[in-house]
């Protein structure tokens, strides 16, 4: 079995270790332009200097209506592409692989940023920068506004928006792409029978509900060519009866691999408000393990992975091929360097500026 500090090669890209930075929304664009700021450079760059093998951006919208909030980043304009270039370049300069998560929030778009607006609920009104959202069906999420049901022409445009966003992301210097199909956002809405009530070719059967995701995977693969690794992030479970589950995830992961995807980032939840998820250390790892063994694909695990020993056990036992960290990296951006030190691994990616911390005196 692989160890936590073995490299992993996917298509033309080799990642230096198996500790990766999970996408984390920052809600830090200063206006509604979708253009990343200096904050994003420092935030993402810290994980690269800290030793992460792969650093993935926050959910980056493929069009303006796909933003989770008005303060989210985007990749639907050339100006946004150019602003991402120095960020991708810095990540790569530190020996990490820069990745971008391509996303559309669907009915969960036009929401209030997660910080600074704690007293606001529901959807952001147009008078304050909000917009009408779209979804597979006109079914609202919680107390948010009811979305417009996507027409076939709108679905076709979203496929093209993902394709165009993938081209801009690669042109900006990102070496790995991830299609976001988790956490109750648009592609998860199509996958889950809780949100998808369509009766046409995009609703009903699993094959129909998966069609939009598979079209996007095929379009992105055709656009970026054979060398760029393509991930898909899934929610392994909706945590509610009658919803999306780990076996559907495994089945669609296999189809997505046939369509051109390489790797699957397994999280969970997000499709419906008010669901209580039984949180505990590594609570989502079983979903990743199931998808890996059932679909025979490579996966990462995420969710309350907080110690070097825990991360090492997940990889070395073969439950997942890599671990994604989020909150633990916010607490300690240099977790990978610390993990190597504490687990006794000699690694060659310490920044020279930090070598004084490599050995305890």
Tab-separated table of C-alpha atoms in Angstrom:
chain	number	residue	atom	x	y	z
A	1	UNK	CA	0.000	0.000	0.000
A	2	UNK	CA	1.003	3.600	-0.541
A	3	UNK	CA	2.177	5.777	2.323
A	4	UNK	CA	1.083	9.313	3.093
A	5	UNK	CA	4.268	10.700	1.561
A	6	UNK	CA	4.435	8.649	-1.623
A	7	UNK	CA	3.858	10.613	-4.824
A	8	UNK	CA	0.769	9.926	-6.940
A	9	UNK	CA	0.789	10.259	-10.716
A	10	UNK	CA	-2.435	11.028	-12.581
A	11	UNK	CA	-2.107	11.376	-16.339
A	12	UNK	CA	0.704	13.928	-16.924
A	13	UNK	CA	0.783	15.252	-13.347
A	14	UNK	CA	2.663	13.878	-10.342
A	15	UNK	CA	1.563	15.064	-6.889
A	16	UNK	CA	4.354	14.945	-4.309
A	17	UNK	CA	2.356	13.428	-1.446
A	18	UNK	CA	-1.145	12.305	-0.417
A	19	UNK	CA	-2.091	15.258	1.866
A	20	UNK	CA	-4.163	17.657	-0.190
A	21	UNK	CA	-5.934	20.970	0.380
A	22	UNK	CA	-9.688	20.657	0.031
A	23	UNK	CA	-11.671	23.484	-1.615
A	24	UNK	CA	-12.773	26.022	1.001
A	25	UNK	CA	-15.050	28.946	0.169
A	26	UNK	CA	-13.665	32.289	1.325
A	27	UNK	CA	-16.366	34.804	0.318
A	28	UNK	CA	-13.585	37.342	-0.077
A	29	UNK	CA	-14.052	38.934	-3.489
A	30	UNK	CA	-14.346	42.655	-2.775
A	31	UNK	CA	-17.170	43.261	-5.241
A	32	UNK	CA	-19.352	41.220	-7.585
A	33	UNK	CA	-16.650	40.744	-10.232
A	34	UNK	CA	-15.644	37.198	-9.291
A	35	UNK	CA	-11.989	38.270	-9.450
A	36	UNK	CA	-9.686	36.659	-6.844
A	37	UNK	CA	-7.831	39.003	-4.519
A	38	UNK	CA	-4.526	39.115	-2.681
A	39	UNK	CA	-6.315	37.201	0.083
A	40	UNK	CA	-6.687	34.208	-2.241
A	41	UNK	CA	-2.989	34.288	-3.129
A	42	UNK	CA	-1.930	34.292	0.527
A	43	UNK	CA	-4.604	31.805	1.616
A	44	UNK	CA	-3.854	29.206	-1.074
A	45	UNK	CA	-0.140	29.967	-1.154
A	46	UNK	CA	0.211	29.167	2.542
A	47	UNK	CA	-0.902	25.592	1.919
A	48	UNK	CA	1.641	25.210	-0.871
A	49	UNK	CA	4.509	26.427	1.341
A	50	UNK	CA	3.112	24.217	4.110
A	51	UNK	CA	3.659	21.066	2.101
A	52	UNK	CA	0.292	20.144	0.619
A	53	UNK	CA	0.705	18.056	-2.495
A	54	UNK	CA	-2.362	19.429	-4.277
A	55	UNK	CA	-3.980	22.791	-3.531
A	56	UNK	CA	-7.519	23.213	-4.907
A	57	UNK	CA	-9.286	26.558	-5.121
A	58	UNK	CA	-12.631	27.273	-3.557
A	59	UNK	CA	-15.770	26.505	-5.588
A	60	UNK	CA	-15.093	28.727	-8.583
A	61	UNK	CA	-18.199	29.591	-10.565
A	62	UNK	CA	-18.425	28.771	-14.264
A	63	UNK	CA	-20.905	31.619	-14.790
A	64	UNK	CA	-22.229	34.551	-12.779
A	65	UNK	CA	-25.461	32.849	-11.720
A	66	UNK	CA	-23.478	29.835	-10.508
A	67	UNK	CA	-21.822	31.696	-7.617
A	68	UNK	CA	-22.810	30.608	-4.137
A	69	UNK	CA	-22.748	34.241	-3.040
A	70	UNK	CA	-22.003	37.624	-4.635
A	71	UNK	CA	-18.532	37.483	-3.035
A	72	UNK	CA	-17.419	34.239	-4.691
A	73	UNK	CA	-14.666	33.799	-7.246
A	74	UNK	CA	-15.327	32.946	-10.865
A	75	UNK	CA	-13.647	31.747	-14.033
A	76	UNK	CA	-16.121	32.898	-16.703
A	77	UNK	CA	-14.115	35.910	-17.956
A	78	UNK	CA	-10.616	36.459	-19.257
A	79	UNK	CA	-10.075	39.073	-16.549
A	80	UNK	CA	-10.734	36.438	-13.899
A	81	UNK	CA	-8.407	34.018	-15.700
A	82	UNK	CA	-5.610	36.549	-15.682
A	83	UNK	CA	-6.105	37.295	-11.979
A	84	UNK	CA	-5.795	33.576	-11.186
A	85	UNK	CA	-2.479	33.249	-13.081
A	86	UNK	CA	-0.114	34.529	-10.345
A	87	UNK	CA	-1.932	32.415	-7.759
A	88	UNK	CA	-1.500	29.212	-9.761
A	89	UNK	CA	2.099	30.167	-10.526
A	90	UNK	CA	2.970	30.695	-6.865
A	91	UNK	CA	1.432	27.367	-5.819
A	92	UNK	CA	3.450	25.600	-8.504
A	93	UNK	CA	6.630	27.484	-7.544
A	94	UNK	CA	6.429	25.861	-4.100
A	95	UNK	CA	6.317	22.360	-5.553
A	96	UNK	CA	2.580	21.843	-5.061
A	97	UNK	CA	0.097	21.160	-7.854
A	98	UNK	CA	-2.478	23.935	-8.405
A	99	UNK	CA	-6.022	22.690	-8.938
A	100	UNK	CA	-9.282	24.480	-9.597
A	101	UNK	CA	-12.760	23.362	-8.576
A	102	UNK	CA	-15.318	24.286	-11.238
A	103	UNK	CA	-18.762	24.830	-9.764
A	104	UNK	CA	-22.339	25.942	-10.208
A	105	UNK	CA	-24.450	26.401	-7.080
A	106	UNK	CA	-27.869	25.966	-8.728
A	107	UNK	CA	-30.709	26.589	-6.263
A	108	UNK	CA	-28.203	27.314	-3.466
A	109	UNK	CA	-26.772	30.288	-5.364
A	110	UNK	CA	-27.414	33.954	-4.487
A	111	UNK	CA	-26.959	33.181	-0.795
A	112	UNK	CA	-25.456	35.440	1.837
A	113	UNK	CA	-21.708	35.065	2.418
A	114	UNK	CA	-20.924	32.802	5.356
A	115	UNK	CA	-19.342	35.582	7.408
A	116	UNK	CA	-20.264	39.215	7.852
A	117	UNK	CA	-23.973	38.572	7.260
A	118	UNK	CA	-24.826	36.278	10.140
A	119	UNK	CA	-28.160	38.020	10.718
A	120	UNK	CA	-29.363	37.474	7.140
A	121	UNK	CA	-31.182	34.371	5.915
A	122	UNK	CA	-32.749	33.242	2.670
A	123	UNK	CA	-31.644	34.503	-0.717
A	124	UNK	CA	-29.841	37.760	-1.455
A	125	UNK	CA	-32.411	40.055	-3.142
A	126	UNK	CA	-31.586	41.603	-6.519
A	127	UNK	CA	-31.498	45.033	-4.856
A	128	UNK	CA	-28.458	43.852	-2.871
A	129	UNK	CA	-26.652	42.010	-5.646
A	130	UNK	CA	-28.663	38.787	-5.788
A	131	UNK	CA	-30.205	37.045	-8.795
A	132	UNK	CA	-32.796	34.454	-9.849
A	133	UNK	CA	-31.383	30.977	-9.439
A	134	UNK	CA	-31.797	27.887	-11.610
A	135	UNK	CA	-32.133	24.197	-10.767
A	136	UNK	CA	-33.291	20.910	-12.261
A	137	UNK	CA	-36.744	21.539	-10.750
A	138	UNK	CA	-38.613	24.440	-9.199
A	139	UNK	CA	-38.026	23.161	-5.675
A	140	UNK	CA	-36.529	25.575	-3.149
A	141	UNK	CA	-33.724	24.797	-0.710
A	142	UNK	CA	-34.855	25.626	2.821
A	143	UNK	CA	-35.999	29.235	3.073
A	144	UNK	CA	-34.279	30.322	-0.122
A	145	UNK	CA	-36.182	31.578	-3.151
A	146	UNK	CA	-37.749	29.064	-5.521
A	147	UNK	CA	-35.443	28.514	-8.520
A	148	UNK	CA	-36.404	28.475	-12.165
A	149	UNK	CA	-36.453	25.008	-13.732
A	150	UNK	CA	-33.753	24.734	-16.364
A	151	UNK	CA	-34.915	24.313	-19.944
A	152	UNK	CA	-32.902	22.032	-22.262
A	153	UNK	CA	-31.284	25.114	-23.825
A	154	UNK	CA	-30.186	26.267	-20.366
A	155	UNK	CA	-28.702	22.846	-19.651
A	156	UNK	CA	-26.766	22.997	-22.911
A	157	UNK	CA	-25.395	26.410	-21.932
A	158	UNK	CA	-24.200	25.105	-18.564
A	159	UNK	CA	-22.293	22.302	-20.284
A	160	UNK	CA	-20.640	24.900	-22.494
A	161	UNK	CA	-19.903	27.123	-19.488
A	162	UNK	CA	-18.059	24.265	-17.761
A	163	UNK	CA	-16.121	23.620	-20.964
A	164	UNK	CA	-15.128	27.276	-21.332
A	165	UNK	CA	-14.244	27.531	-17.646
A	166	UNK	CA	-12.001	24.477	-17.947
A	167	UNK	CA	-10.118	26.097	-20.819
A	168	UNK	CA	-9.613	29.316	-18.867
A	169	UNK	CA	-8.491	27.399	-15.774
A	170	UNK	CA	-5.849	25.478	-17.723
A	171	UNK	CA	-4.738	28.672	-19.465
A	172	UNK	CA	-4.369	30.265	-16.015
A	173	UNK	CA	-1.907	27.542	-15.025
A	174	UNK	CA	-4.063	25.081	-13.102
A	175	UNK	CA	-2.865	21.519	-13.615
A	176	UNK	CA	-5.800	19.627	-12.092
A	177	UNK	CA	-9.511	20.329	-12.555
A	178	UNK	CA	-12.348	19.228	-10.286
A	179	UNK	CA	-16.024	19.231	-11.256
A	180	UNK	CA	-18.131	19.975	-8.177
A	181	UNK	CA	-21.044	17.519	-7.994
A	182	UNK	CA	-21.478	17.531	-4.199
A	183	UNK	CA	-22.858	19.507	-1.255
A	184	UNK	CA	-26.275	20.183	-2.740
A	185	UNK	CA	-25.041	22.342	-5.599
A	186	UNK	CA	-26.342	22.132	-9.165
A	187	UNK	CA	-24.867	18.830	-10.355
A	188	UNK	CA	-25.721	17.158	-7.042
A	189	UNK	CA	-29.245	18.576	-7.448
A	190	UNK	CA	-29.532	16.747	-10.759
A	191	UNK	CA	-28.144	13.532	-9.246
A	192	UNK	CA	-30.357	13.418	-6.153
A	193	UNK	CA	-34.039	12.446	-6.402
A	194	UNK	CA	-34.672	14.830	-3.492
A	195	UNK	CA	-34.030	17.862	-5.718
A	196	UNK	CA	-34.589	16.421	-9.193
A	197	UNK	CA	-38.289	15.987	-10.012
A	198	UNK	CA	-37.914	16.161	-13.786
A	199	UNK	CA	-39.811	13.835	-16.106
A	200	UNK	CA	-37.651	14.361	-19.204
A	201	UNK	CA	-34.328	12.773	-20.163
A	202	UNK	CA	-32.600	14.464	-17.180
A	203	UNK	CA	-34.894	13.034	-14.508
A	204	UNK	CA	-36.203	9.756	-13.166
A	205	UNK	CA	-33.697	6.949	-13.637
A	206	UNK	CA	-30.134	7.070	-12.365
A	207	UNK	CA	-28.890	7.136	-15.960
A	208	UNK	CA	-31.011	10.208	-16.674
A	209	UNK	CA	-30.114	12.019	-13.448
A	210	UNK	CA	-26.403	11.447	-14.170
A	211	UNK	CA	-26.590	12.663	-17.763
A	212	UNK	CA	-25.683	16.312	-17.115
A	213	UNK	CA	-22.619	15.397	-15.055
A	214	UNK	CA	-21.442	12.921	-17.694
A	215	UNK	CA	-21.945	15.470	-20.473
A	216	UNK	CA	-19.827	17.954	-18.520
A	217	UNK	CA	-17.066	15.409	-17.882
A	218	UNK	CA	-16.979	14.553	-21.581
A	219	UNK	CA	-16.966	18.231	-22.608
A	220	UNK	CA	-14.174	19.150	-20.188
A	221	UNK	CA	-12.061	16.174	-21.225
A	222	UNK	CA	-12.478	17.042	-24.910
A	223	UNK	CA	-11.532	20.668	-24.208
A	224	UNK	CA	-8.396	20.145	-22.112
A	225	UNK	CA	-6.989	17.048	-23.791
A	226	UNK	CA	-5.488	13.871	-22.404
A	227	UNK	CA	-2.826	15.242	-20.046
A	228	UNK	CA	-4.918	17.095	-17.441
A	229	UNK	CA	-6.254	15.045	-14.510
A	230	UNK	CA	-9.989	15.521	-13.990
A	231	UNK	CA	-11.582	14.990	-10.567
A	232	UNK	CA	-15.244	14.815	-9.597
A	233	UNK	CA	-16.354	15.695	-6.070
A	234	UNK	CA	-19.368	13.685	-4.930
A	235	UNK	CA	-21.467	13.669	-1.801
A	236	UNK	CA	-21.400	10.001	-0.841
A	237	UNK	CA	-24.754	10.309	0.916
A	238	UNK	CA	-27.658	12.698	1.378
A	239	UNK	CA	-28.032	11.307	4.900
A	240	UNK	CA	-31.779	10.863	4.408
A	241	UNK	CA	-33.993	7.997	3.168
A	242	UNK	CA	-34.798	8.132	-0.515
A	243	UNK	CA	-31.833	10.334	-1.330
A	244	UNK	CA	-28.489	9.938	-3.009
A	245	UNK	CA	-26.318	7.210	-1.482
A	246	UNK	CA	-22.917	5.536	-1.655
A	247	UNK	CA	-23.940	2.872	-4.163
A	248	UNK	CA	-25.338	5.418	-6.616
A	249	UNK	CA	-22.117	7.373	-6.108
A	250	UNK	CA	-20.026	4.314	-6.956
A	251	UNK	CA	-22.096	3.549	-10.047
A	252	UNK	CA	-21.904	7.082	-11.416
A	253	UNK	CA	-18.199	7.306	-10.565
A	254	UNK	CA	-17.633	4.315	-12.821
A	255	UNK	CA	-19.594	5.976	-15.598
A	256	UNK	CA	-17.707	9.233	-15.068
A	257	UNK	CA	-14.399	7.392	-15.324
A	258	UNK	CA	-15.517	5.966	-18.669
A	259	UNK	CA	-16.428	9.512	-19.742
A	260	UNK	CA	-12.945	10.861	-18.933
A	261	UNK	CA	-12.688	11.478	-15.174
A	262	UNK	CA	-9.681	10.137	-13.271
A	263	UNK	CA	-10.210	10.610	-9.554
A	264	UNK	CA	-13.088	11.029	-7.118
A	265	UNK	CA	-13.202	13.312	-4.083
A	266	UNK	CA	-15.810	11.868	-1.722
A	267	UNK	CA	-17.595	14.094	0.785
A	268	UNK	CA	-21.265	14.009	1.850
A	269	UNK	CA	-24.435	15.965	2.560
A	270	UNK	CA	-25.778	19.335	1.509
A	271	UNK	CA	-28.887	18.488	-0.500
A	272	UNK	CA	-31.496	19.406	2.109
A	273	UNK	CA	-31.640	21.692	5.115
A	274	UNK	CA	-32.343	20.426	8.618
A	275	UNK	CA	-30.604	17.051	8.265
A	276	UNK	CA	-28.551	16.005	11.295
A	277	UNK	CA	-25.266	14.373	10.280
A	278	UNK	CA	-23.561	12.161	12.898
A	279	UNK	CA	-20.185	13.873	13.029
A	280	UNK	CA	-17.151	12.000	14.317
A	281	UNK	CA	-13.496	11.757	13.282
A	282	UNK	CA	-13.262	10.401	9.747
A	283	UNK	CA	-17.049	10.088	9.469
A	284	UNK	CA	-16.994	10.271	5.641
A	285	UNK	CA	-14.125	7.845	5.083
A	286	UNK	CA	-16.458	4.812	4.722
A	287	UNK	CA	-18.092	6.479	1.711
A	288	UNK	CA	-14.712	6.927	0.022
A	289	UNK	CA	-13.759	3.353	0.874
A	290	UNK	CA	-17.014	2.012	-0.603
A	291	UNK	CA	-16.639	3.956	-3.855
A	292	UNK	CA	-12.997	2.893	-4.172
A	293	UNK	CA	-13.724	-0.808	-3.744
A	294	UNK	CA	-17.062	-0.966	-5.563
A	295	UNK	CA	-16.181	1.128	-8.612
A	296	UNK	CA	-12.454	0.266	-8.613
A	297	UNK	CA	-11.487	3.924	-8.915
A	298	UNK	CA	-9.030	6.153	-7.069
A	299	UNK	CA	-10.511	8.358	-4.368
A	300	UNK	CA	-9.721	10.852	-1.620
A	301	UNK	CA	-11.351	11.020	1.791
A	302	UNK	CA	-12.294	14.188	3.647
A	303	UNK	CA	-14.012	15.175	6.880
A	304	UNK	CA	-12.647	15.598	10.425
A	305	UNK	CA	-9.206	14.239	9.536
A	306	UNK	CA	-7.104	16.051	12.104
A	307	UNK	CA	-3.989	14.085	13.092
A	308	UNK	CA	-0.989	12.761	11.178
A	309	UNK	CA	-1.619	9.258	12.502
A	310	UNK	CA	-5.240	9.283	11.352
A	311	UNK	CA	-4.327	10.557	7.888
A	312	UNK	CA	-1.571	7.962	7.540
A	313	UNK	CA	-3.882	5.102	8.556
A	314	UNK	CA	-6.496	6.053	5.950
A	315	UNK	CA	-3.961	5.930	3.119
A	316	UNK	CA	-1.789	3.073	4.332
A	317	UNK	CA	-4.791	0.819	4.964
A	318	UNK	CA	-5.989	1.378	1.407
A	319	UNK	CA	-9.253	3.004	2.437
A	320	UNK	CA	-8.436	5.992	0.207
A	321	UNK	CA	-5.608	7.029	-2.085
A	322	UNK	CA	-5.246	10.491	-0.532
A	323	UNK	CA	-6.749	12.670	2.173
A	324	UNK	CA	-8.252	16.125	1.730
A	325	UNK	CA	-7.928	18.491	4.679
A	326	UNK	CA	-9.863	21.703	5.260
A	327	UNK	CA	-10.407	23.012	8.793
A	328	UNK	CA	-7.237	21.384	10.076
A	329	UNK	CA	-5.258	23.262	7.432
A	330	UNK	CA	-6.936	26.513	8.467
A	331	UNK	CA	-5.620	25.849	11.966
A	332	UNK	CA	-2.213	24.722	10.732
A	333	UNK	CA	-1.367	25.428	7.065
A	334	UNK	CA	1.912	23.546	7.606
A	335	UNK	CA	0.224	20.335	8.708
A	336	UNK	CA	1.953	18.253	5.974
A	337	UNK	CA	5.421	19.390	7.118
A	338	UNK	CA	4.490	18.719	10.729
A	339	UNK	CA	3.073	15.307	9.811
A	340	UNK	CA	6.272	14.320	8.034
A	341	UNK	CA	8.279	15.371	11.063
A	342	UNK	CA	6.071	13.594	13.598
A	343	UNK	CA	5.747	10.408	11.539
A	344	UNK	CA	9.460	10.245	10.805
A	345	UNK	CA	9.409	10.825	7.052
A	346	UNK	CA	12.262	12.659	5.344
A	347	UNK	CA	10.771	14.943	2.710
A	348	UNK	CA	12.526	17.289	0.323
A	349	UNK	CA	9.899	20.002	0.037
A	350	UNK	CA	10.627	22.114	3.104
A	351	UNK	CA	10.907	25.747	1.975
A	352	UNK	CA	14.497	26.815	2.616
A	353	UNK	CA	13.177	29.755	4.636
A	354	UNK	CA	11.660	27.236	7.086
A	355	UNK	CA	14.492	24.741	7.423
A	356	UNK	CA	15.251	25.994	10.918
A	357	UNK	CA	11.994	24.323	11.993
A	358	UNK	CA	12.779	20.960	10.389
A	359	UNK	CA	14.563	19.593	13.429
A	360	UNK	CA	13.756	20.254	17.046
A	361	UNK	CA	16.651	21.499	19.125
